[in-house]
């Protein structure tokens, strides 16, 4: 069993922007700006700052407000976990030698954000990345990662969609 944790951050302009760009309807913001895949106490997410990452539930949920939880049963959880593990961002930034010592952590954070496997075009909406393949394995937005995870588990429910967003994930049946 897998739990999708739909979350958002309060007082975060990026969270509001994503909710506005991926609305439920023409007049209603999306409930969430992020989704986390929880398998037991282990969580996976596609994060703007770090790319696809894995961690304990408490660490991944820091600063997040859960707005909805959905429990799903999948036919092949092991295949889904193997897929998620294969998508983890492995880039390790190294600050250039010319960067002064106190600024090295900031330089590494910027390099990680630039070189990670996060899909910024997918996160910011259709207008910035028209015709983009949501299942491109080189980069992921959190909702796309969750959709690809379901495909890897044998629940191919998104084959006809151009984009994966909150409404698509909430629309799938929790059972196999």
mmCIF file of C-alpha atoms in Angstrom:
data_model
loop_
_atom_site.group_PDB
_atom_site.id
_atom_site.type_symbol
_atom_site.label_atom_id
_atom_site.label_comp_id
_atom_site.label_asym_id
_atom_site.label_seq_id
_atom_site.Cartn_x
_atom_site.Cartn_y
_atom_site.Cartn_z
ATOM 1 C CA UNK A 1 0.000 0.000 0.000
ATOM 2 C CA UNK A 2 1.119 3.507 -0.872
ATOM 3 C CA UNK A 3 -0.045 6.843 0.483
ATOM 4 C CA UNK A 4 -0.035 10.002 -1.590
ATOM 5 C CA UNK A 5 0.360 13.042 0.658
ATOM 6 C CA UNK A 6 -0.954 16.176 -1.032
ATOM 7 C CA UNK A 7 0.696 19.164 0.632
ATOM 8 C CA UNK A 8 1.290 22.878 0.397
ATOM 9 C CA UNK A 9 3.391 25.439 2.204
ATOM 10 C CA UNK A 10 1.859 28.447 3.919
ATOM 11 C CA UNK A 11 3.273 31.871 3.141
ATOM 12 C CA UNK A 12 5.301 30.496 0.249
ATOM 13 C CA UNK A 13 4.842 32.375 -3.040
ATOM 14 C CA UNK A 14 6.073 29.418 -5.120
ATOM 15 C CA UNK A 15 3.439 27.172 -3.529
ATOM 16 C CA UNK A 16 0.717 29.720 -4.396
ATOM 17 C CA UNK A 17 2.068 30.081 -7.942
ATOM 18 C CA UNK A 18 1.944 26.315 -8.546
ATOM 19 C CA UNK A 19 -1.604 26.111 -7.123
ATOM 20 C CA UNK A 20 -2.637 28.955 -9.446
ATOM 21 C CA UNK A 21 -0.938 27.397 -12.519
ATOM 22 C CA UNK A 22 -2.502 23.940 -11.868
ATOM 23 C CA UNK A 23 -6.062 24.868 -10.770
ATOM 24 C CA UNK A 24 -8.924 22.446 -10.065
ATOM 25 C CA UNK A 25 -11.188 24.621 -12.174
ATOM 26 C CA UNK A 26 -11.218 28.086 -13.725
ATOM 27 C CA UNK A 27 -12.199 29.618 -10.405
ATOM 28 C CA UNK A 28 -10.631 27.331 -7.766
ATOM 29 C CA UNK A 29 -6.953 27.020 -6.902
ATOM 30 C CA UNK A 30 -5.513 23.531 -6.619
ATOM 31 C CA UNK A 31 -5.739 22.172 -3.068
ATOM 32 C CA UNK A 32 -2.055 21.308 -3.062
ATOM 33 C CA UNK A 33 1.167 22.460 -4.659
ATOM 34 C CA UNK A 34 3.066 19.251 -3.973
ATOM 35 C CA UNK A 35 2.627 15.506 -3.636
ATOM 36 C CA UNK A 36 4.802 13.112 -1.662
ATOM 37 C CA UNK A 37 4.843 9.341 -2.180
ATOM 38 C CA UNK A 38 4.877 7.607 1.224
ATOM 39 C CA UNK A 39 5.654 3.916 1.571
ATOM 40 C CA UNK A 40 5.643 3.162 5.279
ATOM 41 C CA UNK A 41 7.931 5.729 6.921
ATOM 42 C CA UNK A 42 9.946 6.287 3.728
ATOM 43 C CA UNK A 43 8.941 9.139 1.449
ATOM 44 C CA UNK A 44 9.933 10.086 -2.087
ATOM 45 C CA UNK A 45 9.429 13.478 -3.700
ATOM 46 C CA UNK A 46 10.562 15.649 -6.579
ATOM 47 C CA UNK A 47 11.799 18.835 -4.930
ATOM 48 C CA UNK A 48 12.859 22.101 -6.621
ATOM 49 C CA UNK A 49 15.986 22.427 -4.518
ATOM 50 C CA UNK A 50 17.233 18.842 -4.518
ATOM 51 C CA UNK A 51 15.546 17.002 -7.399
ATOM 52 C CA UNK A 52 14.115 13.555 -6.675
ATOM 53 C CA UNK A 53 14.958 12.582 -3.126
ATOM 54 C CA UNK A 54 14.132 9.989 -0.487
ATOM 55 C CA UNK A 55 13.942 10.407 3.264
ATOM 56 C CA UNK A 56 12.114 9.680 6.490
ATOM 57 C CA UNK A 57 8.532 10.939 6.587
ATOM 58 C CA UNK A 58 9.245 13.494 9.359
ATOM 59 C CA UNK A 59 12.138 15.059 7.414
ATOM 60 C CA UNK A 60 10.316 15.235 4.075
ATOM 61 C CA UNK A 61 7.190 16.742 5.675
ATOM 62 C CA UNK A 62 9.026 19.564 7.501
ATOM 63 C CA UNK A 63 7.309 22.846 6.661
ATOM 64 C CA UNK A 64 4.511 21.132 4.743
ATOM 65 C CA UNK A 65 0.796 21.181 5.523
ATOM 66 C CA UNK A 66 -0.987 17.972 4.487
ATOM 67 C CA UNK A 67 -4.265 18.902 2.795
ATOM 68 C CA UNK A 68 -5.269 15.415 1.655
ATOM 69 C CA UNK A 69 -4.034 11.813 1.998
ATOM 70 C CA UNK A 70 -4.930 9.051 -0.454
ATOM 71 C CA UNK A 71 -4.094 5.392 0.200
ATOM 72 C CA UNK A 72 -3.616 3.287 -2.952
ATOM 73 C CA UNK A 73 -3.043 -0.388 -3.545
ATOM 74 C CA UNK A 74 -0.682 -1.222 -6.398
ATOM 75 C CA UNK A 75 -0.068 -4.565 -8.144
ATOM 76 C CA UNK A 76 3.755 -4.443 -8.030
ATOM 77 C CA UNK A 77 5.081 -2.256 -5.224
ATOM 78 C CA UNK A 78 8.638 -3.622 -5.594
ATOM 79 C CA UNK A 79 8.766 -2.434 -9.218
ATOM 80 C CA UNK A 80 7.525 0.999 -8.132
ATOM 81 C CA UNK A 81 10.167 1.275 -5.419
ATOM 82 C CA UNK A 82 12.874 0.164 -7.863
ATOM 83 C CA UNK A 83 11.697 2.877 -10.266
ATOM 84 C CA UNK A 84 11.798 5.563 -7.556
ATOM 85 C CA UNK A 85 15.259 4.462 -6.431
ATOM 86 C CA UNK A 86 16.499 4.691 -10.030
ATOM 87 C CA UNK A 87 15.236 8.276 -10.270
ATOM 88 C CA UNK A 88 16.987 9.655 -7.165
ATOM 89 C CA UNK A 89 19.141 12.692 -7.930
ATOM 90 C CA UNK A 90 22.793 11.678 -7.695
ATOM 91 C CA UNK A 91 24.379 15.031 -8.535
ATOM 92 C CA UNK A 92 26.825 16.190 -5.852
ATOM 93 C CA UNK A 93 27.752 19.853 -6.272
ATOM 94 C CA UNK A 94 31.273 21.139 -5.767
ATOM 95 C CA UNK A 95 31.789 24.865 -5.478
ATOM 96 C CA UNK A 96 34.445 26.310 -7.794
ATOM 97 C CA UNK A 97 37.738 27.097 -6.095
ATOM 98 C CA UNK A 98 37.351 30.834 -6.681
ATOM 99 C CA UNK A 99 34.204 31.029 -4.514
ATOM 100 C CA UNK A 100 35.061 32.480 -1.053
ATOM 101 C CA UNK A 101 34.726 30.032 1.860
ATOM 102 C CA UNK A 102 31.602 31.517 3.480
ATOM 103 C CA UNK A 103 29.752 31.478 0.129
ATOM 104 C CA UNK A 104 30.628 27.871 -0.768
ATOM 105 C CA UNK A 105 27.440 26.354 0.769
ATOM 106 C CA UNK A 106 25.295 28.859 -1.149
ATOM 107 C CA UNK A 107 27.186 28.132 -4.383
ATOM 108 C CA UNK A 108 26.654 24.389 -3.861
ATOM 109 C CA UNK A 109 22.916 24.927 -3.226
ATOM 110 C CA UNK A 110 22.594 26.952 -6.443
ATOM 111 C CA UNK A 111 24.541 24.356 -8.445
ATOM 112 C CA UNK A 112 22.340 21.561 -7.066
ATOM 113 C CA UNK A 113 19.204 23.490 -8.019
ATOM 114 C CA UNK A 114 20.530 24.046 -11.562
ATOM 115 C CA UNK A 115 21.777 20.497 -12.149
ATOM 116 C CA UNK A 116 19.182 18.373 -10.346
ATOM 117 C CA UNK A 117 16.457 16.366 -12.104
ATOM 118 C CA UNK A 118 13.506 18.636 -11.249
ATOM 119 C CA UNK A 119 11.109 19.610 -14.055
ATOM 120 C CA UNK A 120 10.746 23.378 -13.613
ATOM 121 C CA UNK A 121 8.728 23.680 -16.846
ATOM 122 C CA UNK A 122 6.223 21.112 -15.593
ATOM 123 C CA UNK A 123 5.952 22.816 -12.219
ATOM 124 C CA UNK A 124 5.260 26.242 -13.659
ATOM 125 C CA UNK A 125 2.601 25.157 -16.078
ATOM 126 C CA UNK A 126 1.597 24.533 -19.636
ATOM 127 C CA UNK A 127 2.578 27.944 -20.953
ATOM 128 C CA UNK A 128 6.271 27.483 -20.233
ATOM 129 C CA UNK A 129 6.647 23.976 -21.612
ATOM 130 C CA UNK A 130 3.968 23.202 -24.230
ATOM 131 C CA UNK A 131 4.104 19.736 -25.760
ATOM 132 C CA UNK A 132 6.472 18.461 -23.084
ATOM 133 C CA UNK A 133 6.419 14.720 -22.363
ATOM 134 C CA UNK A 134 5.410 14.341 -18.709
ATOM 135 C CA UNK A 135 7.018 10.882 -18.581
ATOM 136 C CA UNK A 136 10.497 12.107 -19.638
ATOM 137 C CA UNK A 137 12.762 10.154 -17.240
ATOM 138 C CA UNK A 138 15.439 12.880 -17.149
ATOM 139 C CA UNK A 139 13.392 15.310 -15.035
ATOM 140 C CA UNK A 140 10.356 15.216 -12.778
ATOM 141 C CA UNK A 141 7.783 17.522 -11.249
ATOM 142 C CA UNK A 142 6.252 15.955 -8.118
ATOM 143 C CA UNK A 143 2.903 15.080 -9.744
ATOM 144 C CA UNK A 144 4.671 13.592 -12.778
ATOM 145 C CA UNK A 145 6.864 11.452 -10.515
ATOM 146 C CA UNK A 146 3.762 10.103 -8.758
ATOM 147 C CA UNK A 147 2.131 9.298 -12.124
ATOM 148 C CA UNK A 148 5.270 7.524 -13.357
ATOM 149 C CA UNK A 149 5.443 5.609 -10.065
ATOM 150 C CA UNK A 150 1.911 4.288 -10.646
ATOM 151 C CA UNK A 151 2.875 3.278 -14.190
ATOM 152 C CA UNK A 152 5.951 1.443 -12.841
ATOM 153 C CA UNK A 153 3.718 -0.390 -10.350
ATOM 154 C CA UNK A 154 1.492 -1.628 -13.171
ATOM 155 C CA UNK A 155 -1.312 0.932 -12.859
ATOM 156 C CA UNK A 156 -1.141 2.537 -16.307
ATOM 157 C CA UNK A 157 -3.901 5.053 -15.762
ATOM 158 C CA UNK A 158 -2.220 8.102 -17.303
ATOM 159 C CA UNK A 159 -1.360 6.912 -20.825
ATOM 160 C CA UNK A 160 -3.814 9.311 -22.480
ATOM 161 C CA UNK A 161 -2.833 12.437 -20.549
ATOM 162 C CA UNK A 162 -0.464 15.196 -21.680
ATOM 163 C CA UNK A 163 0.004 16.467 -18.136
ATOM 164 C CA UNK A 164 -0.252 15.010 -14.659
ATOM 165 C CA UNK A 165 -1.568 17.295 -11.954
ATOM 166 C CA UNK A 166 -3.421 17.056 -8.670
ATOM 167 C CA UNK A 167 -6.818 16.404 -10.283
ATOM 168 C CA UNK A 168 -5.481 13.448 -12.303
ATOM 169 C CA UNK A 169 -3.952 11.840 -9.202
ATOM 170 C CA UNK A 170 -7.081 12.400 -7.131
ATOM 171 C CA UNK A 171 -9.251 10.894 -9.881
ATOM 172 C CA UNK A 172 -7.661 7.423 -9.848
ATOM 173 C CA UNK A 173 -9.297 4.649 -7.882
ATOM 174 C CA UNK A 174 -7.446 3.636 -4.697
ATOM 175 C CA UNK A 175 -7.819 -0.073 -5.499
ATOM 176 C CA UNK A 176 -6.058 -2.055 -8.224
#
